[in-house]
Coordinates of C-alpha atoms in Angstrom, one line a residue:
M289 CA 46.5 50.9 23.3
P290 CA 48.9 49.4 20.7
A291 CA 48.6 50.5 17.1
P292 CA 46.5 48.1 15.0
N293 CA 47.9 45.8 12.4
W294 CA 46.3 47.4 9.3
R295 CA 47.5 47.8 5.8
S296 CA 44.5 48.6 3.6
L297 CA 41.2 50.5 4.4
L298 CA 38.6 50.5 1.7
F299 CA 35.8 53.1 1.5
V300 CA 32.3 51.8 0.8
P301 CA 29.1 54.0 0.8
V302 CA 27.0 52.5 3.5
T303 CA 23.8 52.7 1.4
A304 CA 25.3 50.9 -1.6
E305 CA 23.9 47.5 -0.8
K306 CA 25.6 45.6 -3.6
F307 CA 29.0 47.0 -2.6
V308 CA 28.4 46.4 1.1
A309 CA 27.4 42.8 0.4
R310 CA 30.7 42.1 -1.4
A311 CA 32.9 44.3 0.8
H312 CA 34.3 41.5 2.9
T313 CA 35.6 39.7 -0.2
R314 CA 37.8 42.6 -1.4
G315 CA 40.8 41.7 0.7
A316 CA 41.0 44.9 2.7
D317 CA 41.9 44.8 6.3
V318 CA 39.3 47.4 7.2
I319 CA 36.1 48.4 5.4
I320 CA 35.2 52.1 5.9
L321 CA 31.4 52.5 5.8
D322 CA 31.0 56.1 4.7
L323 CA 28.5 58.5 6.0
E324 CA 30.3 61.6 4.6
D325 CA 31.3 62.5 1.1
S326 CA 29.6 59.6 -0.7
I327 CA 26.2 60.3 0.9
P328 CA 24.2 63.3 -0.3
P329 CA 22.8 65.8 2.3
N330 CA 19.3 64.4 2.0
G331 CA 20.5 60.9 2.5
K332 CA 22.2 61.2 5.9
E333 CA 19.3 59.7 8.0
A334 CA 18.9 56.8 5.7
A335 CA 22.7 56.2 5.8
R336 CA 22.6 56.1 9.6
A337 CA 19.7 53.7 9.5
A338 CA 21.6 51.4 7.2
L339 CA 24.6 51.2 9.4
P340 CA 23.7 48.3 11.8
A341 CA 22.9 45.8 9.1
A342 CA 25.9 46.9 7.0
A343 CA 28.3 46.6 9.9
R344 CA 27.0 43.2 10.9
Q345 CA 27.4 42.0 7.4
V346 CA 30.9 43.2 6.9
R347 CA 32.1 42.1 10.4
G348 CA 30.4 38.7 9.9
G349 CA 32.6 38.3 6.9
G350 CA 35.7 38.6 9.1
V351 CA 36.7 42.1 8.3
E352 CA 37.1 45.0 10.7
V353 CA 34.6 47.9 10.3
C354 CA 35.3 51.7 10.5
V355 CA 32.7 54.4 10.0
R356 CA 33.6 57.8 8.5
I357 CA 31.4 60.4 10.2
N358 CA 30.6 63.9 9.0
R359 CA 32.5 67.0 10.2
P360 CA 29.7 69.4 11.2
L361 CA 28.8 68.8 14.9
E362 CA 25.0 68.7 14.2
L363 CA 25.8 65.7 11.9
A364 CA 28.7 64.2 13.8
I365 CA 26.8 63.6 17.1
P366 CA 24.0 61.6 15.5
D367 CA 26.5 59.8 13.3
I368 CA 28.4 58.7 16.5
Q369 CA 25.3 57.6 18.2
A370 CA 24.4 55.5 15.2
A371 CA 27.9 54.2 14.5
V372 CA 29.1 53.1 18.0
M373 CA 28.3 49.4 18.3
P374 CA 30.2 46.2 19.0
E375 CA 30.7 45.5 15.3
V376 CA 32.5 48.8 14.6
T377 CA 36.2 49.0 15.5
A378 CA 36.9 52.7 14.7
L379 CA 35.5 56.0 13.6
M380 CA 37.2 58.2 11.0
L381 CA 37.1 61.8 12.0
P382 CA 37.4 64.0 8.8
K383 CA 38.7 67.6 8.9
A384 CA 40.1 67.3 12.4
M385 CA 40.6 70.8 13.7
G386 CA 42.9 70.0 16.6
P387 CA 43.3 67.9 19.8
E388 CA 40.3 69.5 21.5
H389 CA 38.1 68.6 18.6
V390 CA 39.2 65.0 18.9
R391 CA 38.6 65.0 22.7
L392 CA 35.2 66.5 22.2
L393 CA 34.1 63.7 19.9
E394 CA 35.8 61.2 22.1
E395 CA 33.5 62.3 25.0
V396 CA 30.5 61.6 22.8
V397 CA 31.9 58.2 21.8
A398 CA 32.6 57.2 25.5
A399 CA 29.1 58.2 26.5
R400 CA 27.5 56.1 23.8
E401 CA 29.7 53.1 24.7
A402 CA 28.6 53.4 28.3
A403 CA 24.9 53.7 27.3
L404 CA 25.3 50.5 25.4
G405 CA 27.2 48.7 28.0
M406 CA 30.3 48.3 25.8
P407 CA 33.8 48.2 27.1
D408 CA 35.3 51.7 27.5
G409 CA 37.9 52.3 24.8
H410 CA 36.4 49.7 22.3
T411 CA 36.0 52.3 19.6
R412 CA 39.2 53.6 18.1
L413 CA 39.6 57.0 16.3
I414 CA 41.3 57.9 13.0
P415 CA 41.6 61.8 12.8
V416 CA 42.2 63.1 9.3
V417 CA 43.7 66.6 8.8
E418 CA 42.4 68.3 5.7
T419 CA 43.1 72.0 6.2
A420 CA 46.3 74.0 6.2
E421 CA 45.3 75.6 9.5
S422 CA 45.4 72.2 11.3
L423 CA 48.7 70.9 9.8
P424 CA 50.9 72.3 12.6
L425 CA 48.7 70.5 15.1
L426 CA 49.4 67.0 13.7
P427 CA 51.6 65.9 16.7
E428 CA 49.0 67.1 19.2
I429 CA 46.2 65.5 17.3
A430 CA 48.1 62.2 17.2
R431 CA 48.5 62.3 21.0
A432 CA 45.0 63.7 21.7
S433 CA 43.6 60.4 23.0
P434 CA 44.6 56.8 23.7
R435 CA 41.8 55.9 21.3
V436 CA 43.7 57.3 18.3
A437 CA 44.7 54.3 16.1
A438 CA 46.0 56.1 13.0
I439 CA 46.3 59.6 11.6
G440 CA 46.6 61.0 8.1
V441 CA 46.0 64.0 5.9
G442 CA 43.1 64.2 3.4
A443 CA 45.2 64.7 0.2
E444 CA 42.4 65.8 -2.1
D445 CA 40.8 68.4 0.2
L446 CA 44.1 69.7 1.5
C447 CA 45.5 70.1 -2.0
T448 CA 42.3 71.9 -3.1
E449 CA 42.7 74.4 -0.2
L450 CA 46.4 74.9 -1.1
E451 CA 45.6 75.2 -4.8
A452 CA 48.1 72.4 -5.4
E453 CA 47.9 69.3 -7.6
P454 CA 47.7 66.1 -5.5
G455 CA 50.9 64.1 -6.0
A456 CA 54.3 63.4 -4.7
D457 CA 55.6 67.0 -5.0
A458 CA 52.7 68.5 -3.1
L459 CA 52.3 65.7 -0.5
Y460 CA 55.8 64.8 0.4
A461 CA 56.4 67.4 3.1
F462 CA 53.0 66.9 4.7
G463 CA 53.3 63.1 4.5
M464 CA 56.6 63.2 6.4
Q465 CA 54.9 65.3 9.1
V466 CA 52.2 62.6 9.4
V467 CA 54.8 59.9 9.7
A468 CA 56.8 61.8 12.3
A469 CA 53.7 62.7 14.3
A470 CA 52.3 59.2 14.2
R471 CA 55.4 57.3 15.0
A472 CA 56.2 59.7 17.9
A473 CA 52.7 59.0 19.3
G474 CA 52.8 55.2 18.7
V475 CA 50.0 55.2 16.1
L476 CA 49.8 54.3 12.4
P477 CA 50.7 56.9 9.8
M478 CA 48.0 56.5 7.2
G479 CA 48.3 57.5 3.6
S480 CA 50.9 57.9 0.8
V481 CA 52.6 60.6 -1.2
G482 CA 50.6 59.7 -4.3
A483 CA 47.3 60.9 -5.6
F484 CA 44.5 59.3 -3.6
A485 CA 41.7 59.2 -6.1
D486 CA 43.5 58.1 -9.2
F487 CA 43.3 54.3 -9.9
S488 CA 43.6 54.5 -13.6
D489 CA 47.3 53.5 -13.6
L490 CA 47.9 50.8 -11.0
E491 CA 51.6 50.4 -11.8
A492 CA 52.2 54.1 -11.0
Y493 CA 50.0 53.7 -7.9
R494 CA 52.1 50.7 -6.8
A495 CA 55.3 52.6 -7.3
S496 CA 54.0 55.5 -5.2
L497 CA 53.0 53.0 -2.4
R498 CA 56.4 51.4 -2.5
R499 CA 58.1 54.8 -2.1
S500 CA 55.6 55.7 0.7
R501 CA 56.3 52.5 2.6
R502 CA 60.0 53.3 2.5
L503 CA 59.2 56.8 3.9
G504 CA 57.5 55.2 6.9
F505 CA 53.8 55.0 6.1
G506 CA 52.0 52.1 7.7
C507 CA 48.6 51.9 6.1
A508 CA 46.5 53.5 3.4
A509 CA 42.8 54.1 2.6
C510 CA 41.5 53.7 -0.9
I511 CA 38.3 54.2 -2.9
H512 CA 38.5 51.3 -5.4
P513 CA 38.8 47.5 -4.9
S514 CA 41.6 47.4 -7.5
Q515 CA 43.8 49.4 -5.1
V516 CA 43.6 46.9 -2.2
A517 CA 46.0 44.3 -3.4
P518 CA 48.8 46.8 -4.2
I519 CA 48.4 48.3 -0.8
N520 CA 48.5 44.9 1.0
E521 CA 51.5 43.8 -1.0
E522 CA 53.5 47.0 -0.7
Y523 CA 52.6 47.9 2.9
G524 CA 52.7 44.3 4.2
P525 CA 56.0 42.3 4.5
S526 CA 56.7 39.7 1.8
P527 CA 56.9 36.0 2.7
A528 CA 60.7 36.2 2.2
E529 CA 60.9 39.2 4.7
V530 CA 58.8 37.3 7.2
E531 CA 60.9 34.2 7.0
R532 CA 64.1 36.1 7.3
A533 CA 62.8 38.0 10.4
R534 CA 61.9 34.6 12.0
R535 CA 65.4 33.3 11.4
L536 CA 67.0 36.4 12.6
I537 CA 65.1 36.5 15.9
A538 CA 65.7 32.8 16.5
A539 CA 69.5 33.3 15.9
F540 CA 69.5 36.3 18.3
D541 CA 67.6 34.5 21.0
T542 CA 69.8 31.4 20.8
A543 CA 73.0 33.6 21.0
I544 CA 71.7 35.5 24.1
A545 CA 70.7 32.2 25.7
E546 CA 74.3 31.0 25.2
G547 CA 75.6 34.1 26.8
K548 CA 77.3 35.5 23.6
G549 CA 78.0 39.2 23.5
A550 CA 78.1 39.4 19.7
V551 CA 75.5 37.9 17.4
A552 CA 76.3 37.0 13.8
F553 CA 73.5 36.3 11.4
E554 CA 73.9 35.4 7.7
G555 CA 77.1 37.4 7.3
Q556 CA 76.3 40.4 9.4
M557 CA 76.4 41.4 13.1
I558 CA 73.0 42.1 14.6
D559 CA 72.0 44.1 17.6
L560 CA 68.8 45.1 19.4
P561 CA 67.6 47.7 16.9
V562 CA 67.9 45.2 14.1
V563 CA 66.0 42.6 16.1
D564 CA 63.3 45.2 17.0
R565 CA 62.8 45.9 13.2
A566 CA 62.5 42.1 12.7
R567 CA 59.8 41.9 15.4
K568 CA 57.9 44.7 13.7
V569 CA 58.0 42.8 10.4
L570 CA 56.4 39.8 12.1
A571 CA 53.8 42.1 13.8
R572 CA 52.8 43.4 10.3
A573 CA 52.5 39.9 8.8
R574 CA 49.1 38.5 8.2

């Protein structure tokens, strides 16, 4: 399956009706209806019950829906049974332990799709690594299933375990591991090298996103609507980049059609890798 064309994924507690009602207006490419951290232990059943109406409302607004399930298996299985539906594009798998963990949950997803008469493979997976023990398994987790659409690390939980402060210094090495593992597997590297939960300084947040995009990240999840626009602007191509990519591809195609061995474009020679990058710019454009 090809990697999706996502930039921003915004968390919304599934039981927060007023937030769910406005979620599709926030500009995010994906709304993550959360069953995990934002829902107290005694609220899990109510959260599952709220999922169908919330997913229909968000998807009806033209925005893709992801559901973050819980990690413990006794919660994850009923979460999957409640979350798999035509309106839900993907499930986020927190605290992914390894490739076998992903494949176990994939089996539950596939069984639920079959029971509902849904197409096999409809529901994509987004594993998130949040423990030091699982960091070396990032490449295997990224390749664990064709359903994997993106992969990332949980910055806050991982840094807590490492007794590190979330930020560029602590996250750079792990972020580059995510980028390498994801790109090798053909999935989206999700995240940034900045603090995930801090939205008090949006200019600093934007600068972190800009650096992260240069490092190869493809999409990012966020917890506040004010973070959506900076993600979309920094992780998506600018109008000038899109227009230049179109011109470059047109020039290359024309030269090839004319049988030319060398292709000049706006003062530089271009070859297939340059054209491939231009095609990827157009693929990211919305």
